[in-house]
mmCIF file of C-alpha atoms in Angstrom:
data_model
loop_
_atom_site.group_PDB
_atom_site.id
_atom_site.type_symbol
_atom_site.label_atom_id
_atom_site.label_comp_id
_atom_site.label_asym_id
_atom_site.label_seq_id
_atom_site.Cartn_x
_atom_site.Cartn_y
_atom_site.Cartn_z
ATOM 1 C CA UNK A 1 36.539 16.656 -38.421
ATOM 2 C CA UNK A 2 38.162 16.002 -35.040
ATOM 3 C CA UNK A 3 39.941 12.959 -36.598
ATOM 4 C CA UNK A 4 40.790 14.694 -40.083
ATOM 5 C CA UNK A 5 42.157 17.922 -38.206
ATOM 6 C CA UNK A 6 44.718 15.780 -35.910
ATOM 7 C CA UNK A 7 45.896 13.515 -39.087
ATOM 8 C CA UNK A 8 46.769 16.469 -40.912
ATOM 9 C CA UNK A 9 48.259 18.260 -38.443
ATOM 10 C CA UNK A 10 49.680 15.689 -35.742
ATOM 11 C CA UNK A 11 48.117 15.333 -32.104
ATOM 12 C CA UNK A 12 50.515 17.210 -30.422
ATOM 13 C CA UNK A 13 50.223 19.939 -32.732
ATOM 14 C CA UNK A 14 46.555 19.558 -33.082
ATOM 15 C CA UNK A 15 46.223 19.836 -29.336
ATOM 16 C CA UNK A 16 48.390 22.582 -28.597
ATOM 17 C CA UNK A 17 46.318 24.960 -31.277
ATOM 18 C CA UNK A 18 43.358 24.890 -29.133
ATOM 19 C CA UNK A 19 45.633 27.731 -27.461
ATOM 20 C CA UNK A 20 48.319 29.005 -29.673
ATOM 21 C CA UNK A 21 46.402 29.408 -32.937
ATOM 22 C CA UNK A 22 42.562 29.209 -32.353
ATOM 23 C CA UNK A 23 41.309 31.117 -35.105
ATOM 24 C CA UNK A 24 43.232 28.812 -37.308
ATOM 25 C CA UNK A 25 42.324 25.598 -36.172
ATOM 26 C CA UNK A 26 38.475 27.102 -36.688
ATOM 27 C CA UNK A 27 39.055 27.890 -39.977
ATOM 28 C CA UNK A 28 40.551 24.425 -40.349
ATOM 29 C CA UNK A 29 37.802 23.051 -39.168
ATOM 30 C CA UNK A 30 35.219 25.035 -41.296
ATOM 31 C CA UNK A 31 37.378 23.618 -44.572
ATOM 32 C CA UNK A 32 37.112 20.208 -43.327
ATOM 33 C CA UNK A 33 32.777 20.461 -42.976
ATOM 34 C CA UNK A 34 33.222 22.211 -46.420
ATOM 35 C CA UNK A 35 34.832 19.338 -47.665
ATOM 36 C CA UNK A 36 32.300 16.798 -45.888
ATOM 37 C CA UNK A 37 29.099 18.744 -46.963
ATOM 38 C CA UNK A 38 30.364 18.331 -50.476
ATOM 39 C CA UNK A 39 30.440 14.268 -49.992
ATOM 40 C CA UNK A 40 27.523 14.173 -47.849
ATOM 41 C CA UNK A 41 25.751 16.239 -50.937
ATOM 42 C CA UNK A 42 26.892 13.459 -53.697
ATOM 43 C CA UNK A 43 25.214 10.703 -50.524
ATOM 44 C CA UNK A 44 22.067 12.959 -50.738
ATOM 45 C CA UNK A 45 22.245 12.665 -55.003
ATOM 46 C CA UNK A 46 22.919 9.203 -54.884
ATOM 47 C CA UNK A 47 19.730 8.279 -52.441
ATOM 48 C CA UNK A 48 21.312 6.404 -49.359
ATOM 49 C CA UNK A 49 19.563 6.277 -46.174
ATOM 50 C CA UNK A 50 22.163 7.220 -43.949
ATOM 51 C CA UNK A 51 26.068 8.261 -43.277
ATOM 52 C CA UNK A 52 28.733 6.707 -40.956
ATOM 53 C CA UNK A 53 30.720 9.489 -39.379
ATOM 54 C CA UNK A 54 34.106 8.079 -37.552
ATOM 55 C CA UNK A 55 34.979 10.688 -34.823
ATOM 56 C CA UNK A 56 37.020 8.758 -31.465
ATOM 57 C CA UNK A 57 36.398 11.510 -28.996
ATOM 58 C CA UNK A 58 36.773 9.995 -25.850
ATOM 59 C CA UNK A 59 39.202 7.682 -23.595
ATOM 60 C CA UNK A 60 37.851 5.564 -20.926
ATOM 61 C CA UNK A 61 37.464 8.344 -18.213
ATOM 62 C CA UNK A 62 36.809 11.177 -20.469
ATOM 63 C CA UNK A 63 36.926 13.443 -23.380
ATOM 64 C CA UNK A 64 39.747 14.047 -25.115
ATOM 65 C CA UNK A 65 39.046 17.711 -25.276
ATOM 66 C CA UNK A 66 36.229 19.648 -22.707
ATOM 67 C CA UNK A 67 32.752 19.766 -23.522
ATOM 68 C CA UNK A 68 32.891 23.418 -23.224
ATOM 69 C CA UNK A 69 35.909 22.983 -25.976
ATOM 70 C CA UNK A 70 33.549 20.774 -28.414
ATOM 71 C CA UNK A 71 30.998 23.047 -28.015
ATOM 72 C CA UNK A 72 33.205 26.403 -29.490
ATOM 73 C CA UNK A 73 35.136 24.536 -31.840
ATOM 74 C CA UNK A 74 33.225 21.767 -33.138
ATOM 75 C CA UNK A 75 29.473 21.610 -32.802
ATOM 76 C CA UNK A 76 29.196 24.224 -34.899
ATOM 77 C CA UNK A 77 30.696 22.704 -38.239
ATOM 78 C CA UNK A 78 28.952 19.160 -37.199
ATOM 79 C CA UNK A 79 25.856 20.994 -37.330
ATOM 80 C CA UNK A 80 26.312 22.525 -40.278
ATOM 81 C CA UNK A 81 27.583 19.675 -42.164
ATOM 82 C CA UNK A 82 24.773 17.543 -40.644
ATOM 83 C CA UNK A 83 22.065 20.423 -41.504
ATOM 84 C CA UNK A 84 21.046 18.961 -44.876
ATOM 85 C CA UNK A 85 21.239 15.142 -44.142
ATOM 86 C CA UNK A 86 18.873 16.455 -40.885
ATOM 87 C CA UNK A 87 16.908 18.061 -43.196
ATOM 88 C CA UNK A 88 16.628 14.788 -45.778
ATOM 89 C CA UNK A 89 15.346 12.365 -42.490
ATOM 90 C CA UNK A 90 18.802 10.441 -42.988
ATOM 91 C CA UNK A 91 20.622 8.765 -40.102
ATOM 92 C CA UNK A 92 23.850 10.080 -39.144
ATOM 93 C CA UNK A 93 25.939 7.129 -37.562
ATOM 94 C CA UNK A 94 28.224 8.599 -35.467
ATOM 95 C CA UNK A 95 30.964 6.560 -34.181
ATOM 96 C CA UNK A 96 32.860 7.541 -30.716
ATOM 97 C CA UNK A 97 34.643 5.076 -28.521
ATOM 98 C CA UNK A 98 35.345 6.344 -24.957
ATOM 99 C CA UNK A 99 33.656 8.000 -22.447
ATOM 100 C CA UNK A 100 31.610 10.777 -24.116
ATOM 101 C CA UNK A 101 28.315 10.880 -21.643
ATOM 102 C CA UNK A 102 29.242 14.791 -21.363
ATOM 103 C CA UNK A 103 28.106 15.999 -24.846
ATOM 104 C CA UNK A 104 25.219 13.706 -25.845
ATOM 105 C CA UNK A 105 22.757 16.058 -25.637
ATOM 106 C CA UNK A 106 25.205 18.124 -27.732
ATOM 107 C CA UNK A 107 25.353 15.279 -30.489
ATOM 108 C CA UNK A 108 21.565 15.352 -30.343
ATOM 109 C CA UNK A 109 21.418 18.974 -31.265
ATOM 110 C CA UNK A 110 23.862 18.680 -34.243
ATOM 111 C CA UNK A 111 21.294 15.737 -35.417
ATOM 112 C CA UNK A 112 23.331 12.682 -34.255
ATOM 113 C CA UNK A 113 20.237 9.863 -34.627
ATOM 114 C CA UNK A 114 22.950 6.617 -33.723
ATOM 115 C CA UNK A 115 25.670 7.178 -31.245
ATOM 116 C CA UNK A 116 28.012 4.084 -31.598
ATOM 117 C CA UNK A 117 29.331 2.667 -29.617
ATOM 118 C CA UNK A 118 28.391 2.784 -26.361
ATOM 119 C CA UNK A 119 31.485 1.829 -24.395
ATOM 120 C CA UNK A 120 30.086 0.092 -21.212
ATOM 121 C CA UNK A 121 33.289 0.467 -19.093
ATOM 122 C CA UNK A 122 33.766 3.867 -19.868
ATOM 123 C CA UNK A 123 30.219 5.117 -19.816
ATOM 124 C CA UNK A 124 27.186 5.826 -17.202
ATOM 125 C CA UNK A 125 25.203 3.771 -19.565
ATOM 126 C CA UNK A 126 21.682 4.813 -17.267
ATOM 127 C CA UNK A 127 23.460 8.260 -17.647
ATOM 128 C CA UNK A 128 23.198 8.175 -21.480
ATOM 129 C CA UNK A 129 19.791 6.756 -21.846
ATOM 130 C CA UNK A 130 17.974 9.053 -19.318
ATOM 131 C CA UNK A 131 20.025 11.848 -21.267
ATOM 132 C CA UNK A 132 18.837 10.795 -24.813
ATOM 133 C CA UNK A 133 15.155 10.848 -23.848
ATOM 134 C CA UNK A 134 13.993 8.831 -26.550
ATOM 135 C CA UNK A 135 15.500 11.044 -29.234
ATOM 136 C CA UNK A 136 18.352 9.129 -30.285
ATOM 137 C CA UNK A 137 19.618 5.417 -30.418
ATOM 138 C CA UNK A 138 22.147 3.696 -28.969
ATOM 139 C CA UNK A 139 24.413 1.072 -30.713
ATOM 140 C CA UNK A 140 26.446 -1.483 -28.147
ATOM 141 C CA UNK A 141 27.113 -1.387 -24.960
ATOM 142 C CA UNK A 142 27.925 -4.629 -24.697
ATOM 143 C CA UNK A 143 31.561 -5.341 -22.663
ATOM 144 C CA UNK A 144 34.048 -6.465 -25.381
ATOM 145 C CA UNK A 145 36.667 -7.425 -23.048
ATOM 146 C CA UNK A 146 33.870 -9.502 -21.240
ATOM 147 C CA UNK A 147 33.387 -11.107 -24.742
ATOM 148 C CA UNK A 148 36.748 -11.604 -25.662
ATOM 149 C CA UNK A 149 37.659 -12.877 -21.722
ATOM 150 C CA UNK A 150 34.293 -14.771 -21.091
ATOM 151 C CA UNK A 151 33.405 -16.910 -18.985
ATOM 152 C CA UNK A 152 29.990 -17.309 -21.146
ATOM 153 C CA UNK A 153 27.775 -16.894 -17.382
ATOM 154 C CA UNK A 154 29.035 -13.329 -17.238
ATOM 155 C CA UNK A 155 28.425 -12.615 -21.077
ATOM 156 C CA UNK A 156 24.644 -13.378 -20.503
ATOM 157 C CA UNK A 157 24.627 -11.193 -17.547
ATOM 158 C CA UNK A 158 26.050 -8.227 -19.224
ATOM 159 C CA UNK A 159 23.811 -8.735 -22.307
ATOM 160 C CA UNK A 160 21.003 -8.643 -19.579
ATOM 161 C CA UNK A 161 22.435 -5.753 -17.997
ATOM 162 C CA UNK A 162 22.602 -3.957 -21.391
ATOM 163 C CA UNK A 163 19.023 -4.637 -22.097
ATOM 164 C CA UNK A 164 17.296 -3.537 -19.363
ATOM 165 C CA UNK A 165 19.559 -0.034 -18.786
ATOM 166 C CA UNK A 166 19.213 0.265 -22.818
ATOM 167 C CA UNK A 167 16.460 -1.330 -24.352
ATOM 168 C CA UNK A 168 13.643 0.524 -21.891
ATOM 169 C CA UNK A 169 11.364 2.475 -24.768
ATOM 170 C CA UNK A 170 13.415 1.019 -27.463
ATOM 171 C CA UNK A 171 16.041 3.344 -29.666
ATOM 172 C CA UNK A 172 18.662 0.117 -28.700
ATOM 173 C CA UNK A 173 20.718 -1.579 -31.233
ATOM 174 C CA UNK A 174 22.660 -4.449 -29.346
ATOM 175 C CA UNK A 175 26.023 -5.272 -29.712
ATOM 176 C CA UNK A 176 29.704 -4.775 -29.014
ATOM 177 C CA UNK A 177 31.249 -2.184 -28.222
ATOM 178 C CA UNK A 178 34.422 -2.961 -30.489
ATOM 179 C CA UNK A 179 34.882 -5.030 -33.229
ATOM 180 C CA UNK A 180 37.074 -7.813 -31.920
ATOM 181 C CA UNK A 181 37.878 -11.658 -33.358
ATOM 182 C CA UNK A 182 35.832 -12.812 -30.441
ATOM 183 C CA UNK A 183 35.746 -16.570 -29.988
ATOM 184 C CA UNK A 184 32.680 -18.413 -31.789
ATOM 185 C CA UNK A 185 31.026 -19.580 -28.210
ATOM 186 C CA UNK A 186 31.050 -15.927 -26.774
ATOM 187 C CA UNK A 187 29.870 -14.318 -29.925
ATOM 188 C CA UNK A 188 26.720 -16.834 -30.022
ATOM 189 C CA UNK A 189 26.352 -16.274 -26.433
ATOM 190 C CA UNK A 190 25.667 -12.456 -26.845
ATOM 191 C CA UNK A 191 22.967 -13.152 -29.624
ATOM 192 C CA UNK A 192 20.991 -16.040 -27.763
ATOM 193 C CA UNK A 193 20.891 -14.240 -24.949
ATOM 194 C CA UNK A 194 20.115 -11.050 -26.937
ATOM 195 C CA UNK A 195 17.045 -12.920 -28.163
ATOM 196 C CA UNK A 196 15.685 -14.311 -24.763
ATOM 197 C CA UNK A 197 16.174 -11.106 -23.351
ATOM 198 C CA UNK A 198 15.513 -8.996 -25.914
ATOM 199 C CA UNK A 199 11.992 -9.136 -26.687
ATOM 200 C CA UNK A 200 9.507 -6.548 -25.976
ATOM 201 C CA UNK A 201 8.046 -5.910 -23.432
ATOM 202 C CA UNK A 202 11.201 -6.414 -21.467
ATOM 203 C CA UNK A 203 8.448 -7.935 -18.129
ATOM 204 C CA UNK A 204 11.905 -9.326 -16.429
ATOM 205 C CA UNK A 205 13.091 -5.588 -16.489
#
């Protein structure tokens, strides 16, 4: 919604309605979870396990609107279109780059099971965990610019890192935290030391 909203109506204009034309950016809003509930219904018909919801929220120090914001305008109409897919057992993939620690117990409640990704420089990534309790996963964390960069010492450190801040009563899917043509030795790196790292119980943790 937050993504459909802007590309229909430009971000400066999108941004500015927040305070010039509330009630019309709500009803905006509503129409676009309409619209979404509709697909999501034809997902539900068809049998998949799960949806992939893109939604970039944050930027690498914070939201791009206030929690307080989110909360009025759009966890409303993600928990409604989210309500039957909740209802099904399905996982809701929700994809947010940027700092976002500030509403993850409000993703919970709309019935966000995956939050991906978890951007390690722009998140508390202890934050997050102790904040999802066990009652959603995590996808990522996992320094891309690290993995891009190298060297491959520091890549096993931060997969390490990841692990034991993430991985602690499991709900962690490892990986990057954007999709980037890393090179071959850094992207086999992160999964061998995934692996020696990885395995429950984490006794090194």
């Amino acid at each position: 919604m937050f993504e459909r909203a802007w590309a229909l109506m430009g971000m400066e204009n999108f941004f500015r309605s927040f305070f010039t034309h509330p009630k019309e950016l709500k009803r905006l809003l509503h129409e676009i979870a309409n619209f979404n509930i509709g697909i999501f219904r034809r997902y539900l018909e068809i049998g998949v396990d799960g949806v992939f919801v893109s939604e970039d929220l944050g930027h690498q120090r914070g939201l791009m609107i206030s929690p307080k914001t989110f909360r009025e305008f759009f966890a409303p109409e993600y928990k409604r279109c989210f309500e039957e897919l909740v209802k099904e057992g399905k996982i809701i993939d929700f994809y947010s780059c940027g700092c976002v620690q500030d509403i993850v117990e409000d993703l919970i409640s709309v019935g966000v099971t995956i939050l991906n990704p978890v951007q390690a420089r722009a998140n508390d990534l202890a934050m997050i965990k102790e904040k999802c309790d066990g009652r959603m996963a995590l996808k990522g964390g996992i320094d891309s610019h690290l993995l891009m960069l190298g060297p491959v010492n520091e890549i096993r450190r931060e997969v390490k890192r990841g692990i034991s801040l993430l991985a602690p009563g499991g709900g962690y899917i490892i990986g990057s935290d954007q999709l980037m043509p890393f090179p071959q030795e850094h992207a086999e790196t992160l999964w061998v030391a995934a692996e020696s790292y990885g395995e429950y119980p984490l006794l090194w943790s």
